[in-house]
Coordinates of C-alpha atoms in Angstrom, one line a residue:
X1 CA -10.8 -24.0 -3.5
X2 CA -10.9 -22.2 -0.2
X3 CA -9.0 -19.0 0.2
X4 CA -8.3 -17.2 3.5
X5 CA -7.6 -13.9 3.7
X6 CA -6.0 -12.0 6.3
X7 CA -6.0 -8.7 7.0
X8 CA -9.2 -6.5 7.6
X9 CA -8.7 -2.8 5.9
X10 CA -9.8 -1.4 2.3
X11 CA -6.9 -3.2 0.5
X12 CA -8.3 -6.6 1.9
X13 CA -11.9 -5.6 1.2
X14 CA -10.4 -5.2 -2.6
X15 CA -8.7 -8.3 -2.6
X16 CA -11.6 -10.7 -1.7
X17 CA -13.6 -8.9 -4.2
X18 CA -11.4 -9.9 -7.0
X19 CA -10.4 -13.5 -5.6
X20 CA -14.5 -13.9 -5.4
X21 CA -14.2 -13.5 -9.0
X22 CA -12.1 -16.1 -10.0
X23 CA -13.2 -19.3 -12.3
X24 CA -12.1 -21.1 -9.6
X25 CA -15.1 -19.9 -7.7
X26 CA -13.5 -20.1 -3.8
X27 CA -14.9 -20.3 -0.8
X28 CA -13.3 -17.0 0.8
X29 CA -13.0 -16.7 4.6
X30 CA -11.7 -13.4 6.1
X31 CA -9.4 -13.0 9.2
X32 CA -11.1 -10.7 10.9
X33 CA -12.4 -9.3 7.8
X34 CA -14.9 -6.6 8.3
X35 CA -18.5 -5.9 7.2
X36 CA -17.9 -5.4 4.1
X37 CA -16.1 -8.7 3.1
X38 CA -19.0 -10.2 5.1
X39 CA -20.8 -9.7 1.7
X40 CA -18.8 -12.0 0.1
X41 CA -16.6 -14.0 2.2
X42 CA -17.4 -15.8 6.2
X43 CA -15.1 -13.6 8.3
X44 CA -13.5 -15.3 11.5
X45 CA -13.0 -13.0 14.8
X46 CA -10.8 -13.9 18.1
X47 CA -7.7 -14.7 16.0
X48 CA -4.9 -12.5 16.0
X49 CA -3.0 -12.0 12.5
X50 CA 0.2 -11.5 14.4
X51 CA 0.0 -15.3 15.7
X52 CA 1.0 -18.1 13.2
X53 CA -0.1 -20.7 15.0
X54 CA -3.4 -20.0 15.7
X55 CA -3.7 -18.9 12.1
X56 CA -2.1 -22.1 10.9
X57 CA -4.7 -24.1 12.8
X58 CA -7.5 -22.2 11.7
X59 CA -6.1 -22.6 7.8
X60 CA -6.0 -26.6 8.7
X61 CA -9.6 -26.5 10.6
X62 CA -11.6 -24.8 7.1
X63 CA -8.7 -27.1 4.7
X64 CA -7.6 -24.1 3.6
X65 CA -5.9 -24.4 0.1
X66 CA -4.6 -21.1 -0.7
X67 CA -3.6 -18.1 1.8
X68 CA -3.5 -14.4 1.0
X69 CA -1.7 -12.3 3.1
X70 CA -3.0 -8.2 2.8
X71 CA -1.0 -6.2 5.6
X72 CA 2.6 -5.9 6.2
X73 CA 2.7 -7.2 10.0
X74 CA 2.1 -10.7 9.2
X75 CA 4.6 -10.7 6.9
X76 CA 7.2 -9.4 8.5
X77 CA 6.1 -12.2 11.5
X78 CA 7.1 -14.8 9.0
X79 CA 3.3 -16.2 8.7
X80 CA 4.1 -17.2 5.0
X81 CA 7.0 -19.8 6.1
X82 CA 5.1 -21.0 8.6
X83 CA 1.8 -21.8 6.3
X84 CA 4.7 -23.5 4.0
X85 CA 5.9 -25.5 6.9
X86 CA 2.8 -26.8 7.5
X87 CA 1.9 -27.4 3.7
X88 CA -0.3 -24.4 3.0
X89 CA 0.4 -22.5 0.2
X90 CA 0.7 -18.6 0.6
X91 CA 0.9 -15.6 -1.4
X92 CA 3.4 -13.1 -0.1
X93 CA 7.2 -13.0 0.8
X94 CA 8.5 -14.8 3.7
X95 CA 10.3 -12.8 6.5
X96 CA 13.6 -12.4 5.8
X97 CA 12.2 -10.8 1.9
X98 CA 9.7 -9.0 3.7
X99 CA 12.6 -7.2 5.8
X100 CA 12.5 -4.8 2.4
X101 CA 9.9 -3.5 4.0
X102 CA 10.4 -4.2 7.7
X103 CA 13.6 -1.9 7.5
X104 CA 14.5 1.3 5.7
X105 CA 17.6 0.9 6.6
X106 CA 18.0 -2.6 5.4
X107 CA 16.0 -1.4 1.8
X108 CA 18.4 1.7 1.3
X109 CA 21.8 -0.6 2.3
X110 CA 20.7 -3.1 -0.4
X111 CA 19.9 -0.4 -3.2
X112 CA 23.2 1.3 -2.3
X113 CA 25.0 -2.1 -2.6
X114 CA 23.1 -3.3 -6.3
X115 CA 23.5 0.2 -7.8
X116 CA 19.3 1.3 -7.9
X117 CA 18.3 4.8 -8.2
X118 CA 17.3 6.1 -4.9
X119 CA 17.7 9.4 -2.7
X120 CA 21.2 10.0 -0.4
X121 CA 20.7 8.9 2.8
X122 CA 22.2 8.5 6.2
X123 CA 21.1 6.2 9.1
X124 CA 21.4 7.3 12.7
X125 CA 20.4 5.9 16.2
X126 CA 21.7 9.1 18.0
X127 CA 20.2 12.1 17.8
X128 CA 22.4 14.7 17.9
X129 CA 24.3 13.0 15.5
X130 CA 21.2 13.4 13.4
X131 CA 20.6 16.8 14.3
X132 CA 24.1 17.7 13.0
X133 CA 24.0 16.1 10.2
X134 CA 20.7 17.7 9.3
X135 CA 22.6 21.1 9.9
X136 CA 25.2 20.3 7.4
X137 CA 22.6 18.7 4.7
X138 CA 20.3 21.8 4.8
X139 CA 16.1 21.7 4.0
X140 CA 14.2 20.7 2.6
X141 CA 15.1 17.6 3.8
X142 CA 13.2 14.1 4.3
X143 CA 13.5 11.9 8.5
X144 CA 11.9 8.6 8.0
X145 CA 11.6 5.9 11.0
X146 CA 13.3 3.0 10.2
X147 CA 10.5 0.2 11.0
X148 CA 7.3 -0.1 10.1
X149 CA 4.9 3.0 11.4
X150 CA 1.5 2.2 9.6
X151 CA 2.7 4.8 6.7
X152 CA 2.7 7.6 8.7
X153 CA 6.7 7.6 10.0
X154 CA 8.2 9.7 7.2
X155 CA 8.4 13.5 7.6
X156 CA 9.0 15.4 5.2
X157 CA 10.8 18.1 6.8
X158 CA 10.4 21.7 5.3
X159 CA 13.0 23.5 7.5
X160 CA 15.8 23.4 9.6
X161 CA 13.4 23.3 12.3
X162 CA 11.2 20.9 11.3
X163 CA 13.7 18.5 11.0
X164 CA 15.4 18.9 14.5
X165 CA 11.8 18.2 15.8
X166 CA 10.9 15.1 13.2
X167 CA 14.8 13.9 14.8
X168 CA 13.7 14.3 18.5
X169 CA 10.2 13.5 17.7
X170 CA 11.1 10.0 16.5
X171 CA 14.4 9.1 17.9
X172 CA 14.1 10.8 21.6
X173 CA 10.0 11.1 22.3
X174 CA 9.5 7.6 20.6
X175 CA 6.4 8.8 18.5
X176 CA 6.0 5.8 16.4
X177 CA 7.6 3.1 19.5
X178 CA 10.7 0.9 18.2
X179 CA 9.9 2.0 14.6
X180 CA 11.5 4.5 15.1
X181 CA 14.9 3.1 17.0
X182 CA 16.7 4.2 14.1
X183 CA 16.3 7.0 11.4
X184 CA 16.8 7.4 7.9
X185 CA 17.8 10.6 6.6
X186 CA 17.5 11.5 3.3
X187 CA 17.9 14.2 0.9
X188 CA 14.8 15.5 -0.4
X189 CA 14.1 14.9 -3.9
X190 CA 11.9 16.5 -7.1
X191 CA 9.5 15.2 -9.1
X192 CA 6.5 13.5 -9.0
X193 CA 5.5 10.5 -7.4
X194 CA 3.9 7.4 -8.5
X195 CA 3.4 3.9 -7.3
X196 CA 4.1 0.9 -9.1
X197 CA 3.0 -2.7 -7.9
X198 CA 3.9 -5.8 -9.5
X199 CA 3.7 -9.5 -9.2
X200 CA 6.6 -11.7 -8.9
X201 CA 7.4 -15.4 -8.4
X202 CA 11.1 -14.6 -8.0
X203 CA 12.4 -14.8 -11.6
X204 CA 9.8 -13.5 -13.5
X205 CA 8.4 -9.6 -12.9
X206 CA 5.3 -8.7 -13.9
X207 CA 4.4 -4.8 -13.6
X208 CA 0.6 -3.8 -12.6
X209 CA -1.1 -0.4 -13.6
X210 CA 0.5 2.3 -12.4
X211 CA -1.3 4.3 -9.6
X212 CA -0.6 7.4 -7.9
X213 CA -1.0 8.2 -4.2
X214 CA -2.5 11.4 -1.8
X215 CA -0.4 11.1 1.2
X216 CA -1.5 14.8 2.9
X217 CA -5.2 14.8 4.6
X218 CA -6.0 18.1 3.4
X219 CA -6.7 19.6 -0.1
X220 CA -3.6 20.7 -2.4
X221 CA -1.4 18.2 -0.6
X222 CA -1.8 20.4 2.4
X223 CA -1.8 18.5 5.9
X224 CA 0.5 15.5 7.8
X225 CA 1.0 12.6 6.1
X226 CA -1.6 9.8 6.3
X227 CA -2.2 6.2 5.1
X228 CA -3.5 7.3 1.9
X229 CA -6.5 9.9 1.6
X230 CA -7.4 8.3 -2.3
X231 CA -5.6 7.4 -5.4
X232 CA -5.9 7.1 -8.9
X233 CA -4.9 4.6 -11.8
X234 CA -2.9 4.7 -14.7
X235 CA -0.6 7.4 -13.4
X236 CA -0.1 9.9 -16.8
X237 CA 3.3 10.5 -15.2
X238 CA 4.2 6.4 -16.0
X239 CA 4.2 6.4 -19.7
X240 CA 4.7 3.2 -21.2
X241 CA 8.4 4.1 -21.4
X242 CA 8.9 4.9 -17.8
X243 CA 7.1 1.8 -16.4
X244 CA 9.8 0.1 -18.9
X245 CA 12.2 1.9 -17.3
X246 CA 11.4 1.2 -13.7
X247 CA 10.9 -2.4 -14.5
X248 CA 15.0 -2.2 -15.9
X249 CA 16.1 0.0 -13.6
X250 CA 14.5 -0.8 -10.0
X251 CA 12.4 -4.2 -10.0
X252 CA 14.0 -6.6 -12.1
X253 CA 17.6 -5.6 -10.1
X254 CA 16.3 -5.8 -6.9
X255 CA 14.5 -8.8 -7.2
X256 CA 17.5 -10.0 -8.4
X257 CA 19.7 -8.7 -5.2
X258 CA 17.4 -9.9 -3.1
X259 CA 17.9 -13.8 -4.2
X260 CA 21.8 -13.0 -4.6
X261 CA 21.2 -12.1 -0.8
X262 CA 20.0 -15.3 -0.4
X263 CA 16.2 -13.8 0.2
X264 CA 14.2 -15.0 -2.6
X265 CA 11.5 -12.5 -3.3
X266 CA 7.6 -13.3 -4.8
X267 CA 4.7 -12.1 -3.6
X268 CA 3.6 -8.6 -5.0
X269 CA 6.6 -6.0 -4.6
X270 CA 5.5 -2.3 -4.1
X271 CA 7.8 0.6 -5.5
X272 CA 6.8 3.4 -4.6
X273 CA 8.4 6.2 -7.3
X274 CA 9.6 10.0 -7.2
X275 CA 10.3 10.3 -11.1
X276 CA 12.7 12.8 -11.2
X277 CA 14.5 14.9 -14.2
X278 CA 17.4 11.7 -14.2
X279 CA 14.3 9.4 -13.7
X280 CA 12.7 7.1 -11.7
X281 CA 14.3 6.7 -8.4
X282 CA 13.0 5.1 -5.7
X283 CA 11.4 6.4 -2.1
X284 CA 10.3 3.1 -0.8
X285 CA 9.4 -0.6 -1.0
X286 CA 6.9 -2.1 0.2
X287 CA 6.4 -6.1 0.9
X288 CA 2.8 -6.2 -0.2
X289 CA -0.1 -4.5 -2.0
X290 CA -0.7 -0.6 -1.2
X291 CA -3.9 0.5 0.5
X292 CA -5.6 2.5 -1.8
X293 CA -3.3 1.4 -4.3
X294 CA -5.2 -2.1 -4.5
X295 CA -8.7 -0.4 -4.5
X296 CA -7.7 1.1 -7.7
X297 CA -5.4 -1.2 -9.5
X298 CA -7.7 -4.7 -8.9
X299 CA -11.2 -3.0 -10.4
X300 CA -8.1 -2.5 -14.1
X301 CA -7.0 -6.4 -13.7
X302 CA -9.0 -8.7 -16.4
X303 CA -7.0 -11.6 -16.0
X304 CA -7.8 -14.2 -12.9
X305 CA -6.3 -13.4 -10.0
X306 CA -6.2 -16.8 -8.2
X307 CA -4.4 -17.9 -11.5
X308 CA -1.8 -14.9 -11.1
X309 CA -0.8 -15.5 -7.3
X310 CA -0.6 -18.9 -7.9
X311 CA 1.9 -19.0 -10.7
X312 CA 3.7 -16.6 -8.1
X313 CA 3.6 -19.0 -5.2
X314 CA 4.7 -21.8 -7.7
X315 CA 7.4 -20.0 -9.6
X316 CA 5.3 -19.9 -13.2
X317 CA 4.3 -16.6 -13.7
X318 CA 6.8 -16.5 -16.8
X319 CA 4.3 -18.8 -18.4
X320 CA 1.5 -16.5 -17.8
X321 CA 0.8 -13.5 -20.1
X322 CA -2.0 -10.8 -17.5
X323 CA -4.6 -8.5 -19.2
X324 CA -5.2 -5.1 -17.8
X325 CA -8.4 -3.1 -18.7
X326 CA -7.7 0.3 -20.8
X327 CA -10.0 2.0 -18.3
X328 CA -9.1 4.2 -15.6
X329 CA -10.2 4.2 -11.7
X330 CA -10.5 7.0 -9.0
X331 CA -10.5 5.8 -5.1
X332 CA -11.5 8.4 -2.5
X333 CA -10.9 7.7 1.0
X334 CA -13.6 8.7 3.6
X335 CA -12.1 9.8 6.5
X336 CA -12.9 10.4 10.5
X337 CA -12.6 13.8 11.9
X338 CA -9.1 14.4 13.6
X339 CA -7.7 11.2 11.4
X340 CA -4.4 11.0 11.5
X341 CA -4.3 11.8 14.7
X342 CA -7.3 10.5 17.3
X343 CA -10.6 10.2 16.4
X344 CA -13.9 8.9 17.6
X345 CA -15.5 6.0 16.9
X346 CA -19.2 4.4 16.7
X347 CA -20.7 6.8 14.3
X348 CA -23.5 5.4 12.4
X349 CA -22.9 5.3 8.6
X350 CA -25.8 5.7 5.9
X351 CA -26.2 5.6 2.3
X352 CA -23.8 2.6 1.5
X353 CA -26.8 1.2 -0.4
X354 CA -27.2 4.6 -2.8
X355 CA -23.9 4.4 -3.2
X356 CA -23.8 0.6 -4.5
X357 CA -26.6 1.7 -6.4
X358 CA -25.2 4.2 -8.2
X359 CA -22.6 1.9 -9.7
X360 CA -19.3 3.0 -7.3
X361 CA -17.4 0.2 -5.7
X362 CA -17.5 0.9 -1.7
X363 CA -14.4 -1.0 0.1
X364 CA -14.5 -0.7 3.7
X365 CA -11.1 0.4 5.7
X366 CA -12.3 1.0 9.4
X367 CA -15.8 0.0 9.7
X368 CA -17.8 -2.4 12.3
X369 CA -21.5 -3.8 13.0
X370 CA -23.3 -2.6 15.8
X371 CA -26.7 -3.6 16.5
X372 CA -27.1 -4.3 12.9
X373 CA -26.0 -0.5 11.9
X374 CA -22.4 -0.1 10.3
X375 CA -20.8 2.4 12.0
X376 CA -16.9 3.9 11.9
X377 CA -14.1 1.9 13.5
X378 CA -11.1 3.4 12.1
X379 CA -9.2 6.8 10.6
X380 CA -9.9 5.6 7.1
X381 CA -13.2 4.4 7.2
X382 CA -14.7 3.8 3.5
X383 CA -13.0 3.6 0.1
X384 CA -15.2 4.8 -2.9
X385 CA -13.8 3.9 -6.2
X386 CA -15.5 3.7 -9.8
X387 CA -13.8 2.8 -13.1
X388 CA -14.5 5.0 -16.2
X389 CA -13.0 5.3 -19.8
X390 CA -11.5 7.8 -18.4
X391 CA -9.8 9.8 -15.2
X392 CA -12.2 12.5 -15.8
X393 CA -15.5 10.0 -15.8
X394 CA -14.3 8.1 -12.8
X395 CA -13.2 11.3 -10.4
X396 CA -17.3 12.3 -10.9
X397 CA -18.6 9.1 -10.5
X398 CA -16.5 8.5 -7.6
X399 CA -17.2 11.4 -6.2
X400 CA -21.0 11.2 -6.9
X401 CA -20.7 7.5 -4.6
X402 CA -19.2 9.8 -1.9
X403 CA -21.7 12.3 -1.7
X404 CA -24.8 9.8 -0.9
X405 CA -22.8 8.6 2.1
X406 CA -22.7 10.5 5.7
X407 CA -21.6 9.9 8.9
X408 CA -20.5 12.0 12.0
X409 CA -17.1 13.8 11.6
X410 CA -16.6 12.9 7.7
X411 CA -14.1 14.5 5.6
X412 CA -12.3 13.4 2.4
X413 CA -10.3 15.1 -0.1
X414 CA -11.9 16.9 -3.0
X415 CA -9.3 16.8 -5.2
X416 CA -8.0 13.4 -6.1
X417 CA -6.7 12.5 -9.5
X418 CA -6.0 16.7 -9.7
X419 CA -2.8 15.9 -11.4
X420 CA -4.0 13.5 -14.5
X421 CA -7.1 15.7 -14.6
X422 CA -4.6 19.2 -15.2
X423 CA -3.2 17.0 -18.4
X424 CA -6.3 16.6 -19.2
X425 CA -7.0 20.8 -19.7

């Protein structure tokens, strides 16, 4: 079987590293990929992942059986119905169920309509129509852009003035382009959040581990928001009956509003969770794995994955009964200096070797070869993750994998999994 990937962040590095395990033993190739998948998959440069037809024409030119789609641009450019036009199979939503995603706006219209938990909310294209109603709601208080903004167009806005400036920021001075044409304005909610990923085929919903998220750069969720600074999985704050309820409460409905809306949903389905005192609500959806969700999750998954997205693609996953490992798994994100904001590039990285060797799984996120040398290409540039018993044995030997690794400007939280690792006192 030959699988193509596209995408070429942390998420996808995770991904071909679990298709590469399959009994179906594929022949991976990467668009772009990135040093890392190199390893383990042929990885194809000078095609964009924002053009269908050149990547349709490169899916016919290697036979390409099976396409995995990683990041949510592609999707939301409608690249899964045009490999189904042209015969290929794809695992993800096509555009119009990818809109979930593509617009806040559009998510929080269908929750309101099908009755799922989620925050109050107004959308505005004005901005002083924003402002004032920011005035009358009060702060804390939470200014999201409605389109995508590479998970880093949601403020969460502290004060009074904090959220006038998110409102101009966004809707006036344009800071994350059209993304941000139209705001969602929410009320702030308590509790803690969680992420929960699951596979679908459009019926059938099947939950993954749950995983939970550092959105702030800094230690003690301190800092601006960012991609994802490192994760963890199972998320204590998911107990077996709250991933019940989410599954009754939030997926199962709005996969089923999404076909009554006549956008048939399968693919994975992200839900990210604030679990509140009424419980789970949720914050957002997203069309597509989470990055470093997947570099968490995937390393707990014993079943075949191949198997899994193809039962999704072909509408039998309710045939299909998936084995998760009882471990648990730690991800810490290796950072550039000034990420989220600019940051240089071209800074040799050493010790990915010692890291390997000490048993930590190294996913690369913004790397490139130069001259033979890996060196930093991006904000997030490595994802360290190792699977323990426990949350406990995997934060110190994930930590242990960071610490044989250097590179110019490096920093990374030192405090991931803090949360399930307080239970554990």
């Amino acid at each position: 079987m030959n699988i193509l990937v596209i995408g070429s962040g942390g998420r996808e590095h995770a991904l071909a590293w679990k298709l590469a395990q399959s009994k179906h033993e594929p022949k991976l190739y990467a668009v772009p990929g990135n040093p890392g998948m190199a390893e383990i998959a042929e990885c194809i440069a000078g095609v964009s992942i924002a053009d269908n037809s050149a990547l349709v024409s490169l899916a016919k030119e290697k036979a390409i059986d099976f396409v995995v789609v990683g990041p949510e641009v592609p999707l939301m450019n409608g690249v899964v119905d045009a490999m189904e036009a042209a015969g290929i199979k794809a695992f993800g939503p096509k555009k119009a169920a990818a809109e979930i995603e593509g617009s806040k706006a559009f998510s929080k219209n269908l929750m309101k309509k099908y009755g799922i938990p989620t925050a109050k909310y107004e959308v505005f294209t004005d901005a002083e129509e924003a402002r004032a109603y920011v005035e009358k709601e009060g702060a804390p208080i939470v200014i999201k852009a409605d389109g995508l903004a590479a998970g880093k167009g949601v403020i969460v806005a502290e004060t009074l003035g904090d959220a006038r400036d998110a409102v101009d920021e966004i809707l006036s001075d344009k800071a994350f382009g059209t993304a941000g044409n139209r705001v969602v304005i929410e009320e702030f909610m308590m509790g803690e959040e969680a992420s929960l990923l699951a596979f679908t085929d459009g019926k059938t919903i099947r939950p993954m581990v749950s995983s939970q998220d550092h959105k702030r750069a800094f230690d003690g969720d301190k800092g601006p928001n960012t991609g994802g600074m490192g994760t963890y999985a199972p998320a204590p704050v998911m107990t077996s009956d709250m991933v019940e309820r989410a599954t009754d409460e939030i997926l199962k409905p709005v996969i089923a509003a999404m076909a009554k809306e006549g956008r048939p949903y399968a693919g994975c389905l992200y839900a990210g969770l604030m679990i509140t005192e009424e419980g789970p609500k949720v914050v957002e959806f997203n069309a597509r794995f989470g990055d470093p969700e997947t570099q968490v999750v995937l390393p707990l998954l014993v079943s075949d994955l191949v198997d899994i997205m193809l039962a999704c693609t072909d509408g039998t996953l309710g045939g299909m009964e998936i084995e998760w490992s009882a471990a648990s798994s730690v991800c810490v994100v290796m950072a550039s200096g000034g990420y989220p904001k600019a940051y240089p590039k071209g800074f040799p990285i050493d010790g990915l070797t010692k890291a390997k060797a000490a048993g930590t799984l190294v996913f690369h996120a913004g790397t490139a070869e130069k001259d033979g040398q890996i060196v930093t290409a991006g904000g997030r540039v490595l994802g360290v993750v190792a699977k323990a018993a426990n949350v406990k044995e995997a934060a110190f030997a994930a930590y242990k994998g960071v610490s044989a690794i250097s590179f110019e400007g490096a920093f990374y939280r030192r405090d991931i999994a803090h949360r399930a690792l307080e239970r554990m006192k």
